[in-house]
Coordinates of C-alpha atoms in Angstrom, one line a residue:
Chain A
M1 CA 215.6 52.5 32.6
L2 CA 212.6 50.7 32.7
T3 CA 211.4 48.7 35.7
A4 CA 210.9 45.1 35.6
I5 CA 207.3 45.5 35.8
H6 CA 207.1 48.2 32.7
R7 CA 209.1 45.5 30.7
E8 CA 206.6 43.1 31.5
R9 CA 203.8 45.2 30.4
L10 CA 205.5 46.1 27.5
Q11 CA 206.1 42.3 26.5
R12 CA 202.6 41.7 26.7
I13 CA 201.7 44.6 24.4
H14 CA 204.1 42.9 22.2
T15 CA 202.4 39.3 22.2
I16 CA 198.9 40.8 21.7
L17 CA 200.1 42.7 18.6
V18 CA 201.9 39.5 17.3
E19 CA 198.7 37.9 17.9
F20 CA 196.8 40.4 16.3
A21 CA 199.2 40.6 13.2
S22 CA 198.3 36.7 12.6
G23 CA 194.8 37.5 12.6
N24 CA 193.7 36.7 16.2
F25 CA 191.2 39.0 17.6
L26 CA 190.1 36.9 20.4
F27 CA 192.2 38.2 23.2
K28 CA 192.4 41.5 25.1
L29 CA 195.0 43.0 27.3
E30 CA 194.5 42.6 31.3
R31 CA 194.4 46.2 33.1
T32 CA 196.3 46.9 35.8
E33 CA 195.4 49.6 38.5
M34 CA 198.0 52.3 37.1
E35 CA 197.3 55.4 35.3
D36 CA 200.4 55.8 33.3
E37 CA 201.3 56.2 29.3
I38 CA 201.7 52.3 29.0
E39 CA 198.0 51.9 30.4
A40 CA 196.6 54.1 28.0
L41 CA 198.4 52.3 25.4
V42 CA 196.7 49.1 26.9
V43 CA 193.2 50.6 27.0
L44 CA 193.8 52.0 23.1
I45 CA 194.7 48.5 22.2
N46 CA 191.9 46.9 23.9
M47 CA 189.4 49.2 22.1
T48 CA 190.7 49.0 18.8
L49 CA 190.9 45.1 18.8
E50 CA 187.2 45.4 19.8
E51 CA 186.2 47.8 17.1
I52 CA 188.0 45.6 14.6
K53 CA 186.6 42.2 15.6
D54 CA 183.2 43.6 15.5
S55 CA 183.5 44.9 12.2
F56 CA 184.3 41.2 11.0
L57 CA 181.1 40.2 12.5
H58 CA 179.2 43.1 11.1
Q59 CA 180.3 42.3 7.7
G60 CA 179.3 38.6 8.4
Y61 CA 176.0 40.0 9.6
V62 CA 175.1 41.9 6.7
N63 CA 176.5 40.0 3.8
L64 CA 173.7 37.4 3.3
Q65 CA 175.3 36.0 0.2
E66 CA 178.7 34.6 2.8
T67 CA 178.4 31.4 4.6
Y68 CA 179.3 31.2 8.1
K69 CA 180.2 28.7 10.5
Q70 CA 179.6 28.6 14.3
F71 CA 181.9 26.5 16.1
I72 CA 182.7 25.7 19.9
Q73 CA 185.0 28.0 21.2
L74 CA 185.3 26.7 24.9
F75 CA 183.9 23.8 26.2
F76 CA 184.4 22.6 30.1
V77 CA 182.6 19.8 32.3
L78 CA 183.0 20.7 35.9
N79 CA 182.2 19.0 38.7
M80 CA 180.1 21.1 41.7
E81 CA 183.4 21.7 43.4
D82 CA 184.9 23.6 40.2
T83 CA 187.2 20.5 39.2
I84 CA 187.6 20.5 35.5
I85 CA 186.8 16.7 34.2
A86 CA 187.1 17.6 30.7
F87 CA 187.5 20.3 27.9
N88 CA 187.7 20.7 24.3
S89 CA 191.3 20.2 22.5
R90 CA 190.9 23.9 21.4
I91 CA 191.0 25.3 25.1
Q92 CA 194.7 23.8 25.0
Q93 CA 195.5 26.4 22.0
L94 CA 193.4 29.3 23.2
L95 CA 194.3 29.4 26.8
F96 CA 197.6 28.0 26.3
I97 CA 197.3 25.0 28.8
E98 CA 200.7 23.3 27.9
D99 CA 201.3 21.0 30.7
K100 CA 199.5 18.4 32.5
K101 CA 199.7 20.0 35.9
Q102 CA 197.6 22.8 34.6
Q103 CA 194.8 20.9 33.5
E104 CA 194.2 19.8 37.2
N105 CA 193.6 23.3 38.3
A106 CA 190.4 24.4 39.4
F107 CA 188.1 26.3 36.8
S108 CA 188.1 29.6 38.4
Y109 CA 192.3 29.5 38.0
F110 CA 191.5 30.2 34.5
L111 CA 189.6 33.4 35.2
T112 CA 190.3 37.1 35.7
Q113 CA 190.0 38.3 39.1
D114 CA 186.5 40.3 38.1
S115 CA 185.4 37.0 36.5
K116 CA 186.6 34.9 39.5
L117 CA 184.0 37.2 41.6
K118 CA 181.2 36.6 39.1
W119 CA 181.9 33.0 39.0
K120 CA 181.5 32.8 42.8
N121 CA 178.5 34.8 42.8
F122 CA 177.0 32.7 40.3
K123 CA 177.9 29.3 42.0
S124 CA 176.5 30.4 45.3
K125 CA 173.5 31.3 43.5
I126 CA 172.8 28.2 41.6
T127 CA 173.5 26.2 44.7
T128 CA 170.9 27.8 46.7
T129 CA 168.2 27.8 44.0
K130 CA 165.7 25.2 44.1
H131 CA 165.7 24.7 40.1
N132 CA 167.9 21.6 39.3
K133 CA 168.2 22.6 35.6
I134 CA 170.0 25.7 34.9
D135 CA 170.5 27.3 31.8
E136 CA 172.1 30.9 31.9
F137 CA 174.7 33.1 29.9
L138 CA 177.4 34.6 31.9
T139 CA 180.2 36.7 30.5
L140 CA 183.5 35.6 31.5
S141 CA 187.2 36.7 31.3
F142 CA 189.6 33.9 30.7
K143 CA 193.5 34.5 31.4
T144 CA 196.0 33.0 29.3
N145 CA 199.3 31.9 30.5
Q146 CA 200.7 34.9 28.4
H147 CA 198.4 37.4 30.6
L148 CA 196.3 38.0 27.7
I149 CA 192.2 38.2 28.4
L150 CA 189.9 36.3 26.3
T151 CA 186.3 37.7 27.0
T152 CA 183.1 35.4 25.9
N153 CA 179.7 34.9 26.6
C154 CA 179.4 31.6 28.0
L155 CA 176.3 29.3 28.3
I156 CA 176.4 27.8 31.7
S157 CA 174.2 24.5 32.2
T158 CA 173.6 21.6 34.7
F159 CA 172.9 18.3 34.4
L160 CA 173.0 15.0 36.2
D161 CA 175.6 12.4 35.5
K162 CA 173.9 9.4 35.6
I163 CA 176.9 6.9 36.2
S164 CA 178.1 9.1 39.5
Q165 CA 174.7 10.3 40.0
Q166 CA 176.3 13.8 40.8
Q167 CA 175.5 17.3 39.4
R168 CA 178.0 18.5 36.6
L169 CA 178.4 21.7 35.2
I170 CA 179.1 22.7 31.2
V171 CA 180.6 25.9 30.4
T172 CA 180.2 26.5 26.5
S173 CA 180.9 29.3 24.3
I174 CA 180.5 29.7 20.5
E175 CA 182.3 31.8 18.0
I176 CA 181.2 32.7 14.6
I177 CA 183.9 32.6 11.7
K178 CA 183.5 33.2 8.2
D179 CA 183.5 29.5 6.6
S180 CA 186.9 29.2 5.6
K181 CA 186.2 26.8 2.9
E182 CA 184.1 29.4 1.3
R183 CA 186.4 32.0 1.5
E184 CA 188.9 29.8 -0.3
L185 CA 186.5 29.0 -3.0
A186 CA 186.0 32.4 -3.4
L187 CA 189.8 33.4 -3.9
L188 CA 190.2 30.5 -6.3
K189 CA 187.1 31.8 -8.2
A190 CA 188.8 35.5 -8.0
I191 CA 192.2 34.2 -9.1
N192 CA 190.3 32.1 -12.1
L193 CA 188.5 35.1 -13.2
G194 CA 191.9 37.3 -13.1
T195 CA 193.7 34.8 -15.2
K196 CA 190.5 34.8 -17.7
K197 CA 190.3 38.5 -17.8
N198 CA 191.0 39.0 -21.3
K199 CA 188.8 36.2 -22.4
V200 CA 184.9 36.4 -23.1
Q201 CA 183.3 37.6 -19.6
K202 CA 181.0 34.7 -18.2
E203 CA 178.2 35.0 -16.1
T204 CA 178.7 33.8 -12.6
P205 CA 177.7 30.3 -11.8
H206 CA 175.3 31.7 -8.7
S207 CA 172.2 32.9 -10.5
S208 CA 171.1 34.2 -7.4
L209 CA 173.8 37.0 -7.4
P210 CA 172.6 40.4 -8.5
T211 CA 174.0 40.7 -12.2
K212 CA 174.5 44.6 -11.4
R213 CA 176.6 45.5 -8.6
A214 CA 178.0 49.0 -7.6
N215 CA 181.6 48.9 -7.0
L216 CA 181.9 50.6 -3.4
G217 CA 185.4 52.6 -3.1
A218 CA 186.6 54.1 0.1
S219 CA 185.3 57.5 -1.1
D220 CA 181.8 55.9 -1.4
I221 CA 181.9 54.3 1.8
R222 CA 182.8 57.7 3.4
K223 CA 180.1 59.2 1.6
I224 CA 177.7 56.9 2.7
R225 CA 178.9 57.0 6.5
G226 CA 178.2 60.8 5.6
V227 CA 174.5 60.1 5.1
H228 CA 174.3 57.8 7.8
D229 CA 175.7 60.4 10.6
H230 CA 173.1 63.1 8.7
I231 CA 170.4 60.7 9.4
M232 CA 171.4 60.2 13.0
N233 CA 171.9 64.1 13.5
N234 CA 168.5 64.9 12.2
L235 CA 165.9 62.0 13.5
G236 CA 163.6 64.4 13.9
K237 CA 163.6 66.0 10.7
P238 CA 162.0 65.0 7.4
L239 CA 164.5 63.2 5.2
S240 CA 164.6 64.4 1.7
P241 CA 164.1 62.1 -1.0
L242 CA 166.9 59.5 -1.9
I243 CA 168.0 61.2 -5.1
E244 CA 168.4 64.8 -3.3
L245 CA 170.3 63.1 -0.4
A246 CA 172.8 61.4 -2.7
H247 CA 173.4 64.2 -4.7
S248 CA 174.2 66.6 -1.6
F249 CA 176.6 64.0 -0.5
G250 CA 178.1 63.7 -4.0
T251 CA 177.1 60.5 -5.0
N252 CA 174.4 58.8 -6.9
E253 CA 170.8 57.3 -5.9
Y254 CA 171.9 53.7 -7.1
K255 CA 175.1 53.6 -5.1
L256 CA 173.5 55.3 -2.0
K257 CA 170.7 52.6 -1.9
Y258 CA 172.7 49.7 -2.5
G259 CA 175.8 50.8 -0.5
F260 CA 174.0 51.8 2.6
K261 CA 172.2 48.5 2.4
K262 CA 175.9 46.8 2.3
L263 CA 176.8 48.7 5.0
Y264 CA 174.2 49.1 7.5
G265 CA 172.1 45.7 6.7
Q266 CA 169.0 47.8 5.9
T267 CA 167.6 50.2 3.3
V268 CA 168.0 54.1 4.3
F269 CA 164.4 54.5 5.1
R270 CA 164.1 51.5 7.2
F271 CA 167.3 52.6 9.1
L272 CA 165.7 55.7 9.6
L273 CA 162.4 54.3 11.1
H274 CA 164.4 52.3 13.4
E275 CA 166.7 54.8 14.8
R276 CA 163.5 57.2 15.2
L277 CA 162.0 54.3 17.1
R278 CA 164.8 53.7 19.1
K279 CA 165.2 57.3 20.2
A280 CA 161.3 57.3 21.0
S281 CA 161.9 54.1 23.3
I282 CA 164.2 55.7 25.5
L283 CA 162.2 59.0 25.7
I284 CA 159.3 57.0 26.6
Q285 CA 161.1 54.9 29.5
H286 CA 163.2 57.6 31.1
T287 CA 161.1 60.8 30.5
D288 CA 157.6 62.1 31.2
I289 CA 157.4 63.8 27.7
Q290 CA 154.1 63.2 26.1
L291 CA 153.6 60.3 23.8
K292 CA 152.4 63.1 21.0
E293 CA 155.4 65.1 21.5
V294 CA 157.9 61.7 21.7
A295 CA 156.3 61.3 18.1
Y296 CA 157.0 64.7 16.9
I297 CA 160.2 64.9 18.5
T298 CA 161.2 61.9 16.5
G299 CA 160.0 62.9 13.2
F300 CA 156.5 61.1 12.9
K301 CA 154.1 62.9 11.1
S302 CA 151.3 61.8 12.9
V303 CA 150.7 59.9 16.4
P304 CA 148.9 56.9 14.6
H305 CA 151.5 56.5 12.3
F306 CA 154.0 56.5 15.2
S307 CA 151.9 54.2 17.2
K308 CA 151.4 51.7 14.5
A309 CA 155.1 51.8 13.5
F310 CA 156.0 51.4 17.4
K311 CA 154.0 48.4 18.0
E312 CA 155.1 46.9 14.8
K313 CA 159.0 46.9 15.8
Y314 CA 158.4 46.4 19.3
G315 CA 155.5 44.2 19.7
Y316 CA 153.9 46.2 22.4
T317 CA 152.6 49.7 22.4
A318 CA 153.9 53.1 23.3
R319 CA 151.4 53.6 25.9
D320 CA 152.0 50.1 27.2
L321 CA 155.9 50.9 27.6
R322 CA 155.2 54.0 29.3
K323 CA 152.8 52.3 31.7
Q324 CA 155.5 49.7 32.6
S325 CA 158.6 52.1 33.0
H326 CA 156.0 54.7 35.2
N327 CA 155.5 51.5 37.4
D328 CA 159.3 50.4 37.5
R329 CA 160.3 54.0 38.6
L330 CA 157.6 54.1 41.7
Chain B
M1 CA 170.8 55.7 45.4
K2 CA 170.1 59.2 46.8
N3 CA 167.7 61.4 44.8
I4 CA 167.4 64.6 46.6
S5 CA 165.5 66.9 44.0
N6 CA 168.1 67.8 41.6
H7 CA 170.8 65.7 42.8
I8 CA 171.2 61.9 41.9
E9 CA 174.0 59.7 43.2
S10 CA 174.4 56.2 42.0
E11 CA 177.0 53.6 42.2
Y12 CA 178.9 54.9 39.1
A13 CA 178.4 58.8 39.1
N14 CA 177.1 62.2 40.8
F15 CA 174.6 64.0 38.8
W16 CA 173.3 67.5 39.4
I17 CA 171.9 70.6 37.8
D18 CA 173.1 73.9 37.8
G19 CA 171.3 76.5 35.6
E20 CA 171.2 75.2 32.1
I21 CA 174.3 72.7 32.8
I22 CA 173.9 69.3 34.0
F23 CA 176.9 68.1 35.8
V24 CA 178.0 64.1 35.6
V25 CA 180.9 63.1 37.5
Y26 CA 182.1 59.5 37.2
K27 CA 183.1 57.8 40.1
K28 CA 187.0 56.8 40.7
G29 CA 187.5 53.2 38.9
V30 CA 184.2 53.1 37.3
V31 CA 184.2 50.2 34.4
I32 CA 181.5 51.1 32.1
D33 CA 179.6 48.1 30.0
Q34 CA 175.9 48.3 28.5
K35 CA 174.3 47.9 31.7
V36 CA 176.1 50.4 33.3
A37 CA 175.7 52.8 30.3
I38 CA 171.8 52.1 30.3
K39 CA 171.8 52.9 34.4
I40 CA 173.8 56.4 33.6
V41 CA 171.6 57.4 30.7
E42 CA 168.3 56.7 32.9
D43 CA 169.6 58.6 35.7
R44 CA 170.6 61.4 33.7
L45 CA 167.3 61.7 32.0
S46 CA 165.5 61.2 35.4
L47 CA 167.0 64.4 36.8
Q48 CA 166.3 66.4 33.2
Q49 CA 162.7 65.8 33.4
G50 CA 162.3 65.8 29.5
K51 CA 163.9 69.2 29.2
P52 CA 167.3 69.5 26.9
F53 CA 170.5 70.4 28.8
L54 CA 174.1 71.1 28.4
V55 CA 176.4 68.4 29.9
F56 CA 179.5 68.8 31.6
C57 CA 181.0 65.4 32.3
D58 CA 183.9 64.5 34.4
A59 CA 185.2 61.5 32.9
S60 CA 188.6 61.3 34.6
G61 CA 187.5 58.4 37.0
I62 CA 186.3 56.1 34.3
K63 CA 188.5 52.8 34.3
S64 CA 187.2 51.4 31.1
I65 CA 184.4 51.2 28.7
D66 CA 183.5 48.7 26.1
K67 CA 182.4 48.8 22.4
A68 CA 178.6 48.2 23.7
A69 CA 178.7 50.8 26.0
R70 CA 180.2 53.1 23.8
N71 CA 177.8 52.7 21.1
Y72 CA 174.7 53.1 23.6
L73 CA 176.2 56.4 25.0
A74 CA 176.9 57.9 21.7
I75 CA 173.3 57.3 20.5
E76 CA 170.8 56.9 23.1
G77 CA 173.2 58.6 25.7
S78 CA 172.9 61.8 23.3
I79 CA 169.0 62.2 24.0
L80 CA 168.0 65.9 25.3
I81 CA 171.8 67.1 25.2
T82 CA 172.6 70.1 23.2
A83 CA 176.2 70.0 23.9
T84 CA 178.6 67.9 26.1
A85 CA 182.3 69.0 27.5
L86 CA 184.3 65.9 28.7
L87 CA 187.0 66.6 31.3
V88 CA 189.7 64.0 31.2
N89 CA 192.9 64.6 33.0
N90 CA 195.1 61.4 32.7
P91 CA 196.6 59.3 30.0
I92 CA 193.6 56.8 30.1
T93 CA 190.8 59.0 29.7
N94 CA 192.6 60.9 27.2
V95 CA 193.1 58.2 25.1
M96 CA 189.4 56.8 25.8
S97 CA 188.1 60.6 24.9
D98 CA 190.1 60.6 21.5
F99 CA 189.0 57.3 20.7
Y100 CA 185.4 57.7 21.5
L101 CA 185.4 61.1 19.7
K102 CA 186.9 59.6 16.7
T103 CA 185.3 56.4 16.5
S104 CA 181.5 57.2 17.4
S105 CA 179.3 59.4 15.5
H106 CA 177.6 62.3 17.7
P107 CA 174.5 63.7 16.9
C108 CA 175.4 67.0 19.0
P109 CA 178.7 69.0 19.6
I110 CA 181.1 67.3 22.0
Q111 CA 184.8 68.1 22.9
A112 CA 187.2 67.0 25.4
F113 CA 189.2 69.5 27.7
T114 CA 192.0 68.9 30.4
E115 CA 190.9 72.2 32.1
K116 CA 187.6 72.8 33.7
K117 CA 187.6 76.3 32.9
E118 CA 187.8 75.6 29.3
A119 CA 185.1 72.9 29.2
M120 CA 182.9 75.4 30.8
A121 CA 183.8 78.2 28.1
F122 CA 182.8 75.8 25.6
L123 CA 179.5 74.9 27.2
K124 CA 178.8 78.9 27.6
T125 CA 179.1 79.1 23.6
H126 CA 176.4 76.5 23.4
T127 CA 173.7 78.4 26.1
S128 CA 170.3 79.3 24.7
E129 CA 170.8 83.2 25.2

């Protein structure tokens, strides 16, 4: 027999899965202190949503041919006592604020326990600082009526309301989505193309699109991911030429070149360079391994080559980073 | 933070070295985000002093870990590690380790265990001798 509390927890899981199925990846489930199988399922759902949500954004980040829209997810105007003065209509949907009464609640009413504390600390910090203009990012988790969690990076700003002569707070968060209009047009184009399939193939109206494109199937993606893992696992060793690499993973040079860029947003060699430098940066910051040795461990052929690449990526030299990290540790 | 020669205690975990193994034991109820992950890697590396080690990681205290932290631990967090044995012994950390091992790519061998004895036996197969 399920106790009422377990039933309630399962109900929330149902709710989030329905949201998920309808294409809403914004929410998360609230965690409890319990350590049972239901809690494990909650953890799994939260992590899965995170992965899926990010892969949508990732697609957006890499694919430069797409257009994207940023729009306001949340917008609150508060007075310094935390009373909500105004908010955008989308909040009603997102946080499921239904009745008028709830709109009169303090801002922190909509936050999770952890975020309530974070907000309290932030508020006490800003009331004690002398700067009258605040512009700061704070990650806050909002609680919906259905006990789902919406975590978002908010920009908190203050301004002086000229009419009332009082300080006000603005809390905003921005969401990036694919331009749906663009998506609809793409669909329309695809459908039109499909119906004209047997007719003479026309050139695409966008001349900027590459005329030749490799079609990546699931197995190609798997192979390219294999190359990615191979690079990550062998940063210290020289990388074989692309053609050899492609063949050893059962694909061809063109697919690897094009597919890698599509999946990871950069060319194979640029990716390798960046990952080597990323590793080098950690070794410089947190170990005492000599720079010469760091260059060698991370696969650079010579120290000057390493130094130059490092400076180019980060804008400061490896030596400066070591000096700074060393000072921080003292 | 205490740092007595080969032992570090932070807000999030205890670290110490015994032979070729560095022990990382997370504290109960730790919530790992990227900031915490960076601190954990920093503490571990400061103890290692540039030498590679095998890692015994008791993850059973972890309450949650977000994607940014998982990414950081899988890449930056694997620096100077020969192999990792994860100890998990409740449904939550079980699910987290399954997820972590499956979704992130790991440059060095990593495996999850529910028994400390098995975890140590796994590390033994990766010792330098």
